Coordinates of C-alpha atoms in Angstrom, one line a residue:
Chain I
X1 CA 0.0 0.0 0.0
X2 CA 2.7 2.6 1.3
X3 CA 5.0 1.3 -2.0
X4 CA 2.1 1.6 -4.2
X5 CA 1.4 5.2 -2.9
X6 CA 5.1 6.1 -3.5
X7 CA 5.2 5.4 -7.1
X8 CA 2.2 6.9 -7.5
X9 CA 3.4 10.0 -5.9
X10 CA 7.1 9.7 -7.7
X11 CA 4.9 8.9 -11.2
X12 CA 2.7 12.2 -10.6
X13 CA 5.6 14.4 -9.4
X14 CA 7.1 12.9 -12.6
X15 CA 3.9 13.6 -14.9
X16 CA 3.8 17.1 -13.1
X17 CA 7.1 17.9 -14.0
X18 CA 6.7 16.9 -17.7
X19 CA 3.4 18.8 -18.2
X20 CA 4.6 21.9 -16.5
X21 CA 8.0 21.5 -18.4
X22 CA 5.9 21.8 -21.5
X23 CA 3.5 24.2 -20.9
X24 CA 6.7 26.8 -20.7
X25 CA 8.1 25.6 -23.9
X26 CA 4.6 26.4 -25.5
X27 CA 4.5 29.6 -23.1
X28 CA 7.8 30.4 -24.8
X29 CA 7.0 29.5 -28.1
X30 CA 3.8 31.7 -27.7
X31 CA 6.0 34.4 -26.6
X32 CA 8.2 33.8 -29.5
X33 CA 5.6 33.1 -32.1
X34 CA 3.8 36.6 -30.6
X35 CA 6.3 38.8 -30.8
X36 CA 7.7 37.7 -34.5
X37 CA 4.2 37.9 -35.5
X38 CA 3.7 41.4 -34.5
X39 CA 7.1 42.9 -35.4
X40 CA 6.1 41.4 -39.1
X41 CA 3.4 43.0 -38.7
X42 CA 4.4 45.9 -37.3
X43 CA 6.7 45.8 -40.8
X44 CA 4.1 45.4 -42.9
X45 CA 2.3 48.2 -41.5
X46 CA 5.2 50.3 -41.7
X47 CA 6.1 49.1 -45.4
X48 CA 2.7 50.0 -46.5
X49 CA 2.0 53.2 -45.1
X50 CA 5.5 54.3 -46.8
X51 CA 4.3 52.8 -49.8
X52 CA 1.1 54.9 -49.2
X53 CA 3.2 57.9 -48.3
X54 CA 5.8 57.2 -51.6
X55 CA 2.2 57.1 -53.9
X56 CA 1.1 60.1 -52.3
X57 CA 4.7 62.4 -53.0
X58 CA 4.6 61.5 -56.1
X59 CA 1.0 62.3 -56.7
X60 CA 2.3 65.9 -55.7
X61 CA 5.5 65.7 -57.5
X62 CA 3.0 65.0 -60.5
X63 CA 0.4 67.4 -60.0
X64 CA 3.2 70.3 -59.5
X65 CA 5.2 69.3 -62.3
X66 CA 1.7 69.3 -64.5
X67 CA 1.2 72.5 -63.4
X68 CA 4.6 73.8 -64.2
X69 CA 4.8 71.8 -67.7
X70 CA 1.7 74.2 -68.3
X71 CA 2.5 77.1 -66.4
X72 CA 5.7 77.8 -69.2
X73 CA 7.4 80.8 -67.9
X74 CA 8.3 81.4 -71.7
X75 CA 4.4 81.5 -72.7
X76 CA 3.3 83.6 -68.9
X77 CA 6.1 86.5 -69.7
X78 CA 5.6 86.6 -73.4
X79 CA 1.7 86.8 -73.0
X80 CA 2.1 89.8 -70.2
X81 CA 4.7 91.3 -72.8
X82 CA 1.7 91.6 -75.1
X83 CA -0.3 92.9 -72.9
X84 CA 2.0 95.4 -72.0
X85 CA 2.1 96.2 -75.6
X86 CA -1.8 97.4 -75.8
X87 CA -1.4 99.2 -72.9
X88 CA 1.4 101.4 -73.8
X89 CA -0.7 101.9 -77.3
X90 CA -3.4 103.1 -75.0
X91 CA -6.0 100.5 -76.0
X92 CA -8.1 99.9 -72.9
X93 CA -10.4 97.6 -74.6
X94 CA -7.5 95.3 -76.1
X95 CA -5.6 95.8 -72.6
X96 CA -8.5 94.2 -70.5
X97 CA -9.1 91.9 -73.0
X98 CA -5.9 90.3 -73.0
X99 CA -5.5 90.5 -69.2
X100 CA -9.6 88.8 -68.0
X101 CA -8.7 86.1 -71.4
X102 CA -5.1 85.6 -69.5
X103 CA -6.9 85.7 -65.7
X104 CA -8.9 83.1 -67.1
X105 CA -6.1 80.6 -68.2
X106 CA -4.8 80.6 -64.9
X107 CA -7.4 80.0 -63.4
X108 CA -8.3 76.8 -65.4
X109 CA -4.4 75.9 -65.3
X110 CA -4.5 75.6 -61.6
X111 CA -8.1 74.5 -61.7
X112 CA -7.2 71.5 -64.0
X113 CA -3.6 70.6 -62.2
X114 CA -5.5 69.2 -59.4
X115 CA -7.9 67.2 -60.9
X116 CA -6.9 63.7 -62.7
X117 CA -10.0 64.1 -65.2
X118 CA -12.0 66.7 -66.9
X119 CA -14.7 66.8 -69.7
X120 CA -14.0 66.8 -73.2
X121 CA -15.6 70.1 -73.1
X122 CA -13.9 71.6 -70.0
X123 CA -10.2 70.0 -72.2
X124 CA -11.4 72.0 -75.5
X125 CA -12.1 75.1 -73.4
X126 CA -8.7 75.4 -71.8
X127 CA -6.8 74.3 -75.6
X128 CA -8.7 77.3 -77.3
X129 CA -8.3 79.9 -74.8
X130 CA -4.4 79.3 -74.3
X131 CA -4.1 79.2 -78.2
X132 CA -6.2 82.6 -78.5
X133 CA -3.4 84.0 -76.3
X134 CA -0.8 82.8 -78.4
X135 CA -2.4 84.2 -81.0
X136 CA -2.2 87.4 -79.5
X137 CA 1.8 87.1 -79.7
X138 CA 1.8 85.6 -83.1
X139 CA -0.8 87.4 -84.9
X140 CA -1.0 86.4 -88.4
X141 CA 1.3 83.8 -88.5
X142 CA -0.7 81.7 -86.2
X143 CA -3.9 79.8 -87.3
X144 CA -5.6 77.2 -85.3
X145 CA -8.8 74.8 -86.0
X146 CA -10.5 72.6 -83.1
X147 CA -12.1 69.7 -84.7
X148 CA -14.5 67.3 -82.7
X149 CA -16.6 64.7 -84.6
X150 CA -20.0 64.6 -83.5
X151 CA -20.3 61.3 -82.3
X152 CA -17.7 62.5 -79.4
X153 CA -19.6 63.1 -75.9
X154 CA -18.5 66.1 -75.3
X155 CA -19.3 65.1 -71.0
X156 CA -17.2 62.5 -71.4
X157 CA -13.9 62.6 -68.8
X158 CA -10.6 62.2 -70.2
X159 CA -7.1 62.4 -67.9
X160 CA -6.2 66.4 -67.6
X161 CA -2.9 67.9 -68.6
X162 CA -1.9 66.0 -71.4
X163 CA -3.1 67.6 -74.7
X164 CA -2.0 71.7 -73.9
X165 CA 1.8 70.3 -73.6
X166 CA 1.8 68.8 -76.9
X167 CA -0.4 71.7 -78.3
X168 CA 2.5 74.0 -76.6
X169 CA 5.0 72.4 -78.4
X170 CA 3.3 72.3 -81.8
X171 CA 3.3 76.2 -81.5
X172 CA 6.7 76.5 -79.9
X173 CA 8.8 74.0 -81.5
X174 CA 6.7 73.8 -84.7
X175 CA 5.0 77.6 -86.2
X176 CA 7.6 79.4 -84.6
X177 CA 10.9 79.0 -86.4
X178 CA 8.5 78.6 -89.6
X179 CA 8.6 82.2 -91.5
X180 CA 5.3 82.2 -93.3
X181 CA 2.2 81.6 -91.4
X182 CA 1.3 78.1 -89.8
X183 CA -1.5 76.1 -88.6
X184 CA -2.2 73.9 -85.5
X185 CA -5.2 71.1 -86.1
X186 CA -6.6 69.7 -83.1
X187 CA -8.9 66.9 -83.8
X188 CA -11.0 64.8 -81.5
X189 CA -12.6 61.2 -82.9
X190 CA -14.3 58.9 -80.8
X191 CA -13.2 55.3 -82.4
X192 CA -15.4 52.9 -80.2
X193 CA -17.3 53.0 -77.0
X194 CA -14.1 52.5 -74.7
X195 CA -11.5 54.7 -76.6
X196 CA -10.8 58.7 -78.0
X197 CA -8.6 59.7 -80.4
X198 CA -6.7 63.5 -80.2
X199 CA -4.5 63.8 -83.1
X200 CA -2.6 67.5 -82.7
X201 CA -1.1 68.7 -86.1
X202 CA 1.0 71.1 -87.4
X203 CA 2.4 72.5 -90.6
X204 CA 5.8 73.7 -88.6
X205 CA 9.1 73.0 -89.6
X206 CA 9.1 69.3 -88.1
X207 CA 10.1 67.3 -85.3
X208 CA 13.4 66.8 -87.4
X209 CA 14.1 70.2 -87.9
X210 CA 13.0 71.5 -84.8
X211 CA 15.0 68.7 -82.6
X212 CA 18.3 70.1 -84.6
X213 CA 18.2 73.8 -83.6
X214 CA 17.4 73.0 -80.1
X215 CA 20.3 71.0 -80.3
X216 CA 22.5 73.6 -81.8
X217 CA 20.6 75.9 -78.9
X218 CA 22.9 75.0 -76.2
X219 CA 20.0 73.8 -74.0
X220 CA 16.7 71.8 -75.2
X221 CA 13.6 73.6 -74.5
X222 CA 11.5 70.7 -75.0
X223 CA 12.8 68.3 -73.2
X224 CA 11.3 69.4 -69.9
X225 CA 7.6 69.1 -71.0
X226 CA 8.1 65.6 -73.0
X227 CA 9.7 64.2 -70.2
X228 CA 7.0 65.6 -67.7
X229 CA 4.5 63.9 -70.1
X230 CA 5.9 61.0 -70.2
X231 CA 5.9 60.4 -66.4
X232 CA 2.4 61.5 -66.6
X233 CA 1.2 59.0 -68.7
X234 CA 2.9 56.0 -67.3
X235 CA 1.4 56.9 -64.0
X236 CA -1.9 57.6 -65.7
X237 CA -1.5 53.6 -66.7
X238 CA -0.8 52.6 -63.3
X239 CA -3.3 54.4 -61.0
X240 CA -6.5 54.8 -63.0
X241 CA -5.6 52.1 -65.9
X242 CA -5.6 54.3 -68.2
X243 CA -4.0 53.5 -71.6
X244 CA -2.7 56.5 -73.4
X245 CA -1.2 55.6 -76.6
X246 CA 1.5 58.3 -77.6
X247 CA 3.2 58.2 -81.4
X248 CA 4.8 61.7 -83.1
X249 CA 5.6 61.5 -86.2
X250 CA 7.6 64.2 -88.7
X251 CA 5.1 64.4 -91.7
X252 CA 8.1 64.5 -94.4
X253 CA 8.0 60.8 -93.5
X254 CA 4.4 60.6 -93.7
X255 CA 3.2 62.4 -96.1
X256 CA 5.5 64.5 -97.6
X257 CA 4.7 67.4 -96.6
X258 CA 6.3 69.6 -93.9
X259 CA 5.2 69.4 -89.9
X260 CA 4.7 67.5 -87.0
X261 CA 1.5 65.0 -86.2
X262 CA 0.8 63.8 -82.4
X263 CA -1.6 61.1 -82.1
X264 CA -2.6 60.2 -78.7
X265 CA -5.3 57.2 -78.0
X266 CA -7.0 57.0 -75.0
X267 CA -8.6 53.9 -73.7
X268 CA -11.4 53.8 -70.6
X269 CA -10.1 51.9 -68.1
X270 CA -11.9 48.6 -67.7
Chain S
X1 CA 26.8 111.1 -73.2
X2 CA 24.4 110.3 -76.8
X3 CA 24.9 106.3 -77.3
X4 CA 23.7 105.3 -80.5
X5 CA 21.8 102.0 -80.2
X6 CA 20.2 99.0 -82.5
X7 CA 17.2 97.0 -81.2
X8 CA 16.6 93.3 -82.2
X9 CA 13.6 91.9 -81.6
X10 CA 11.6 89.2 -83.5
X11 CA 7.7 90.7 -82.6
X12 CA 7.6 94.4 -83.5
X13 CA 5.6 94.7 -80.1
X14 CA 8.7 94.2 -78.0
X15 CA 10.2 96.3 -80.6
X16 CA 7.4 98.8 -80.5
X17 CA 7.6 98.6 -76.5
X18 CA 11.2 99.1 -76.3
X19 CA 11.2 102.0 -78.7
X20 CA 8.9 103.8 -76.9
X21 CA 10.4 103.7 -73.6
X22 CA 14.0 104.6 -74.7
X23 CA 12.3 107.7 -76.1
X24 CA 10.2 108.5 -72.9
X25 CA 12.9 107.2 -69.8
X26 CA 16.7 107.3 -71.9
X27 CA 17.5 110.3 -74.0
X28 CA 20.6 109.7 -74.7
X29 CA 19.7 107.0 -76.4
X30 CA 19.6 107.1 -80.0
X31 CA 17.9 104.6 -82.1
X32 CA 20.0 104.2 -85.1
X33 CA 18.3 100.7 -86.7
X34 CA 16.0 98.2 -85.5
X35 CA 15.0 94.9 -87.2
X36 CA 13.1 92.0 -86.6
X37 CA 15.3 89.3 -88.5
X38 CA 18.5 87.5 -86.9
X39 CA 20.6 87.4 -90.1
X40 CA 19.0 91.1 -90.9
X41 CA 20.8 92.3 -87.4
X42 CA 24.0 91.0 -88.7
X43 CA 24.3 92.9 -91.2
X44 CA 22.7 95.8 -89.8
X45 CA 25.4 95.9 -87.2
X46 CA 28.5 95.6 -89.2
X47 CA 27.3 98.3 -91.3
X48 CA 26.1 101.0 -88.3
X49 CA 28.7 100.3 -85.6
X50 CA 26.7 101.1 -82.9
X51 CA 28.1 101.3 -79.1
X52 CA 24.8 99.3 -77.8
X53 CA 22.4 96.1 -79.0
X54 CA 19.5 95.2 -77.1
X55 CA 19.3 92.1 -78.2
X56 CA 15.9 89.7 -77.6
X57 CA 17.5 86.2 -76.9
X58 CA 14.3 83.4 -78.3
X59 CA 14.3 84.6 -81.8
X60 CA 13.4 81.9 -84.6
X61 CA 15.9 79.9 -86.8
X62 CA 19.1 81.8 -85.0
X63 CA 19.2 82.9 -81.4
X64 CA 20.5 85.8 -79.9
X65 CA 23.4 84.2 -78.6
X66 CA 24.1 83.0 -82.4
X67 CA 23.6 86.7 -83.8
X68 CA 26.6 87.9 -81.5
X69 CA 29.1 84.6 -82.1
X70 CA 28.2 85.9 -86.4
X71 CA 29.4 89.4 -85.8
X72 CA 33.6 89.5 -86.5
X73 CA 34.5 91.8 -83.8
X74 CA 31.4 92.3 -81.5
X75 CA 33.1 95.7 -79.8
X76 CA 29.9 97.2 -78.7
X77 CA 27.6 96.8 -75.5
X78 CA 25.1 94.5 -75.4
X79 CA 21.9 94.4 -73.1
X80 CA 20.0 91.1 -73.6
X81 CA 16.3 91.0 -73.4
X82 CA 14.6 87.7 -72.7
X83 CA 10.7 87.0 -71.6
X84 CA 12.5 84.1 -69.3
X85 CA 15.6 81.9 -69.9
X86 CA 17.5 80.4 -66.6
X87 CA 20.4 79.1 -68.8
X88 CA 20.5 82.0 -70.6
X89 CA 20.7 84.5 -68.0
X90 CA 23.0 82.7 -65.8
X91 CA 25.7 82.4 -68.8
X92 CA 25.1 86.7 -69.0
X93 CA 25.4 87.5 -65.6
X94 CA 28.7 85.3 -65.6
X95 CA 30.1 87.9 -68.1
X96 CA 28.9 90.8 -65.9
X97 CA 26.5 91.5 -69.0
X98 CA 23.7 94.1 -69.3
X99 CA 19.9 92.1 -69.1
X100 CA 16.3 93.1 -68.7
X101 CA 13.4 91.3 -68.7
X102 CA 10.1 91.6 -70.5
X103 CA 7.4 92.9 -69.7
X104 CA 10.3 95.4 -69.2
X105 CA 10.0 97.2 -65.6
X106 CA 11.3 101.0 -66.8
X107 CA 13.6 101.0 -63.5
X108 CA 15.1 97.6 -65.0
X109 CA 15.6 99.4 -68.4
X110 CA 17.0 103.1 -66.9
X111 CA 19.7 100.3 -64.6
X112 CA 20.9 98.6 -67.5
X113 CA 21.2 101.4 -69.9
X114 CA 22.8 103.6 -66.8
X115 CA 25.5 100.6 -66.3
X116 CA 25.7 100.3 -70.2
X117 CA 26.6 103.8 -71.1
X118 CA 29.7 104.1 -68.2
X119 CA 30.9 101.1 -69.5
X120 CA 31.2 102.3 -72.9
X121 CA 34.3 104.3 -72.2
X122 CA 35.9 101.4 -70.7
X123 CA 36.3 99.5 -73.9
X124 CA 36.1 96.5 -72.6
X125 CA 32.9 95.2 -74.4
X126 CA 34.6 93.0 -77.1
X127 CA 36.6 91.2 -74.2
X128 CA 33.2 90.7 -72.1
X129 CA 31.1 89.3 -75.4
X130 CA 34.1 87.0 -76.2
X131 CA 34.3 85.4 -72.9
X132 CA 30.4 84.8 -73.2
X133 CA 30.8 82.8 -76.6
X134 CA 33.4 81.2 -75.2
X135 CA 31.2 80.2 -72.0
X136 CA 28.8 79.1 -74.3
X137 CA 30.8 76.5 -75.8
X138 CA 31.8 74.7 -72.8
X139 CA 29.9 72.4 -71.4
X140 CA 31.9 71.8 -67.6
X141 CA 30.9 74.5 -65.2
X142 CA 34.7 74.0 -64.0
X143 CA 36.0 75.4 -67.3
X144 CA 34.1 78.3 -67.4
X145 CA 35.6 81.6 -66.8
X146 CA 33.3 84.2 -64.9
X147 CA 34.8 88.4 -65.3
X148 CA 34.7 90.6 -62.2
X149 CA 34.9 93.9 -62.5
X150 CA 37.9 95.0 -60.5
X151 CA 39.6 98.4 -60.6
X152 CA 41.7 98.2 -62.9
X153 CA 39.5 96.8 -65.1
X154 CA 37.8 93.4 -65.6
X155 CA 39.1 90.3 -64.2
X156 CA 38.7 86.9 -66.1
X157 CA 38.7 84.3 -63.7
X158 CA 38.7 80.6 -64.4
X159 CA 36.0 78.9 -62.4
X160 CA 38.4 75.7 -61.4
X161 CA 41.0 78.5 -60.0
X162 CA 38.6 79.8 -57.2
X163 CA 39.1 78.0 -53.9
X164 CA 36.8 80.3 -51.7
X165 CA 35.1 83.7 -51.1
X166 CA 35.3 85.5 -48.0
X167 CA 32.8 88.1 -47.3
X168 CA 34.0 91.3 -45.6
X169 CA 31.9 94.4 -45.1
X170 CA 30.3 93.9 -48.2
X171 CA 33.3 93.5 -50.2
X172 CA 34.5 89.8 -50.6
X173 CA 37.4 88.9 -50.6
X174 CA 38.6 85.8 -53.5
X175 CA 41.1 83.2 -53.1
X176 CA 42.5 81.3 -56.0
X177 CA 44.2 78.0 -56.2
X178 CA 47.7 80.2 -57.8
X179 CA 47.9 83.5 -57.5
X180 CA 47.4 86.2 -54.9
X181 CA 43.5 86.7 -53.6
X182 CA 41.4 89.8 -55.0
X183 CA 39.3 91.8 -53.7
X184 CA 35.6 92.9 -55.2
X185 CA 33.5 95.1 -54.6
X186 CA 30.8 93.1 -54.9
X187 CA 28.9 91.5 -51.8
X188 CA 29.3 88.1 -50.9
X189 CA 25.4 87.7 -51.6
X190 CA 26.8 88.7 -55.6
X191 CA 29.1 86.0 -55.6
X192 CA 26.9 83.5 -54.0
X193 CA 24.4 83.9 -56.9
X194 CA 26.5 84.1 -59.8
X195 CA 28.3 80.5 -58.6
X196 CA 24.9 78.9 -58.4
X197 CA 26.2 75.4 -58.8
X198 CA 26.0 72.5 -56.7
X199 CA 29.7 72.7 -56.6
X200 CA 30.0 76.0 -54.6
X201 CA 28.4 75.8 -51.4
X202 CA 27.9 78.8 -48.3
X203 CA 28.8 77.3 -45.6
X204 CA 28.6 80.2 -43.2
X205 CA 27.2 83.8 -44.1
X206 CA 30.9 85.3 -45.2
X207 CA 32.0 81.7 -47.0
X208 CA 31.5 80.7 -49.9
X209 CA 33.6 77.2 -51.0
X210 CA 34.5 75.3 -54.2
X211 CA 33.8 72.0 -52.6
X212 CA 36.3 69.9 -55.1
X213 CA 38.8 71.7 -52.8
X214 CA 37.4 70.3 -49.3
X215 CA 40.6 69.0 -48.0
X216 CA 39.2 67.7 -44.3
X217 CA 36.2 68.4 -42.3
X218 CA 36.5 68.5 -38.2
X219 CA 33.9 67.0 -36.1
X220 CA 33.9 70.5 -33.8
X221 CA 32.3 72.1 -37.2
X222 CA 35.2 73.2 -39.4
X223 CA 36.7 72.8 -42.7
X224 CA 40.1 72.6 -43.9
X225 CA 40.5 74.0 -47.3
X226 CA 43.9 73.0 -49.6
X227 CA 45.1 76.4 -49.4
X228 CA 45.1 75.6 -45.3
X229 CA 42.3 78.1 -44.5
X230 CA 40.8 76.4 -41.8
X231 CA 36.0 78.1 -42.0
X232 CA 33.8 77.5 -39.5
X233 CA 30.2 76.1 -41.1
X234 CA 27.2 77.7 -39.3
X235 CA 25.4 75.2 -37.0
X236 CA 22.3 75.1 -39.2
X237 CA 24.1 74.1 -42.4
X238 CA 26.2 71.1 -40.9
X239 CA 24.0 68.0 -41.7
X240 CA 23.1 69.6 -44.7
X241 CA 26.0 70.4 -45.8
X242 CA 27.7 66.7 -44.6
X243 CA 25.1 65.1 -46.8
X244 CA 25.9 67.2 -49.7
X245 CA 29.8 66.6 -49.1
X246 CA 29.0 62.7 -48.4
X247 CA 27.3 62.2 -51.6
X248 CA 30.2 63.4 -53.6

């Protein structure tokens, strides 16, 4: 009886030993298992909200640098040179004109920089405005024809900032070195439900030409606007899927004749 | 003094503009051609030797830059005039070359034509314009050669050769890598904008270094220059400025 009560005691103490041996190896693995769990986690967290932050800064970076694509101190001084023009001629009428018309593109510039989408209408509003400015420097020598086929909702969103860069250039790069009056063609064409086609063309002196005086000019003028565009429409494809397709072509290759044609396709995102 | 001038401009606005405020803010100005066509202004010049050209910088097909490099002896004054152009205005100043602006501010314009007419009896025009084409044809910042008016005359100073600044009273003080220092009487603030260049830094509100000559930096917030001069760097500058050194 005693012996049998001893090895029962000796067998629990030895059974209490084991279980209470294990339970702080599974205490400890909690512990362990707990805190690597929350320090990935804790990683995770901080990965992503850097990622968030990262998404965010470049948003910015974007939206500023769309703005200042736009915002060409080149086209700002040169427009307020005009103006300055009428006013020392004495021509209230052409002086106020110029200035509410130049107000007004502002306005839509900083407007338009912080949206990702506007209206086809809203996009045609801002393109003829800025080019009646340019006008206003180029007189004559500067023609311009906004095209949009009927069957083009004129409500319809499309991704801001994109066409008055390549219009910009058209005018800049294109009608300006070219001595005898020029033309800018804008021309919106809806080709199915999903998918708009701008096609921006001038009768300039050609991408070819054009791309060898600025190299001759010490320092590319263009280059800051293309490349600004470019970063636009890759992130365009990343965030809101949407595909912009982006060709230039020098129409002496084309068609023979002299200028520049930009043709830009942009498909809904699914 | 009467300074006959020529105005270039590709728009007859800015012409028209310019004309008329010559005629209202600088008498002595006297408009003796104007065109509106680069290779036109060539010509033009050559033939009417005048001792100033405003010259408007964006023109189509040649540039104002190009008109000036055409000209065989380009003795005269120049003021530039450019609606905006960073590059372009940068390269002037290094030449210590008249500019103004459009729209043209008339305090701008009476400045410049003011600076413009004393340096005329100076002569040293030709020299100034050279030194600009010459600029414009090198591509290191290094190479460049930046003229500061001294008095004696003008001083053309290799870029590379300038070790550090040293403001003083609102002169500044410049030491070279050969050659002993010079004094300007330009500020320090002058100096600091016409070396606007990662490679010139202000490390403290009278210094301003060439950092390819950084020879040690002490923890206690000093540099050591090669030429031994041994500048404190203001507190607030010091992780900035490490990060800009470390990068190098």
């Amino acid at each position: 009886m005693l012996e049998k009560e001893t090895i029962e005691k000796v067998f629990s103490e030895e059974i209490f030993l084991l279980l209470s041996g294990a339970a702080l190896l599974i205490a400890v693995a909690v512990v362990i298992l707990f805190y690597v769990f929350n320090s990935r986690k804790n990683k995770i967290l901080t990965e992503k909200s850097l990622a968030v932050n990262q998404y965010e800064k470049k948003m910015i970076e974007l939206e500023l640098n769309a703005l200042r694509s736009q915002m060409n101190p080149h086209f700002v001084h040169n427009s307020l040179n005009a103006i300055q023009y009428y006013i020392q001629l004495n021509d209230i009428e052409q002086s106020e004109n110029y200035l509410t018309r130049f107000s007004k593109l502002v306005r839509q510039f900083f407007d338009y920089s912080r949206k990702q989408l506007i209206t086809i209408e809203e996009e045609i509003a801002l393109i003829s405005n800025y080019l009646s400015l340019e006008k206003l420097r180029f007189e004559d020598t500067l023609l311009y024809e906004i095209i949009c086929d009927e069957n083009v909702d004129a409500d319809a969103e499309m991704p801001s900032m994109v066409l008055q860069p390549i219009v910009e250039n058209a005018v800049n790069h294109g009608i300006f070195h070219k001595k005898t009056t020029g033309k800018v063609t804008i021309h919106f064409s809806q080709l199915s439900d999903e998918s708009l086609r701008v096609v921006v063309k001038d009768d300039g002196i050609g991408i070819k030409q054009s791309k060898k005086l600025s190299n001759k000019n010490i320092k590319n003028q263009g280059s800051h606007s293309s490349q600004v565009l470019d970063e636009r429409l890759k992130l365009l494809e990343q965030i809101d899927s949407w595909h912009v397709l982006y060709t230039i072509e020098d129409l002496s290759e084309v068609e023979n004749t002299q200028g520049t044609i930009v043709t830009l396709t942009f498909k809904l995102p699914n | 003094m009467t300074v006959t001038a020529i105005l270039i401009d590709d728009e007859h606005k800015s012409l028209a503009i310019l004309r008329n405020k010559l005629k209202r803010l600088c008498p002595n100005v006297d408009i003796i051609g104007e065109t509106q066509d680069a290779e036109e202004a060539i010509t033009l010049i050559q033939e009417k030797q005048p001792q100033l050209v405003f010259l408007d910088i964006a023109m189509p097909s040649m540039n104002g830059f190009e008109v000036l490099e055409n000209i065989s002896k380009p003795n005269f004054e120049v003021i530039f005039v450019t609606a905006f152009d960073n590059f372009a205005i940068e390269a002037i100043k290094h030449c210590a070359i008249g500019y103004i602006v459009k729209p043209i501010d008339s305090q701008d314009l009476i400045q410049a034509v003011s600076v413009a007419t004393q340096n005329i009896s100076d002569k040293t025009a030709l020299q100034k314009n050279r030194q600009l084409i010459e600029n414009l044809g090198i591509q290191s910042f290094q190479q460049k050669k930046i003229v500061i008016p001294c008095q004696e005359g003008l001083e053309f100073v290799k870029i590379e050769e300038i070790i550090h600044c040293q403001g003083m009273d609102g002169y500044t003080k410049i030491h070279f890598r050969n050659g002993k220092p010079m004094v300007s009487s330009y500020s320090i603030g002058h100096f600091h904008k016409l070396l606007q260049h990662s490679d010139f830094y202000l490390i403290h509100k009278s210094h301003l270094i060439n950092i390819n000559y950084i020879e040690k930096y002490l923890n206690e917030g000093y540099v050591v220059l090669q030429d031994h001069h041994k500048l404190p760097v203001s507190r607030n500058k010091r992780s900035d400025f490490l990060e800009l050194v470390r990068n190098c």
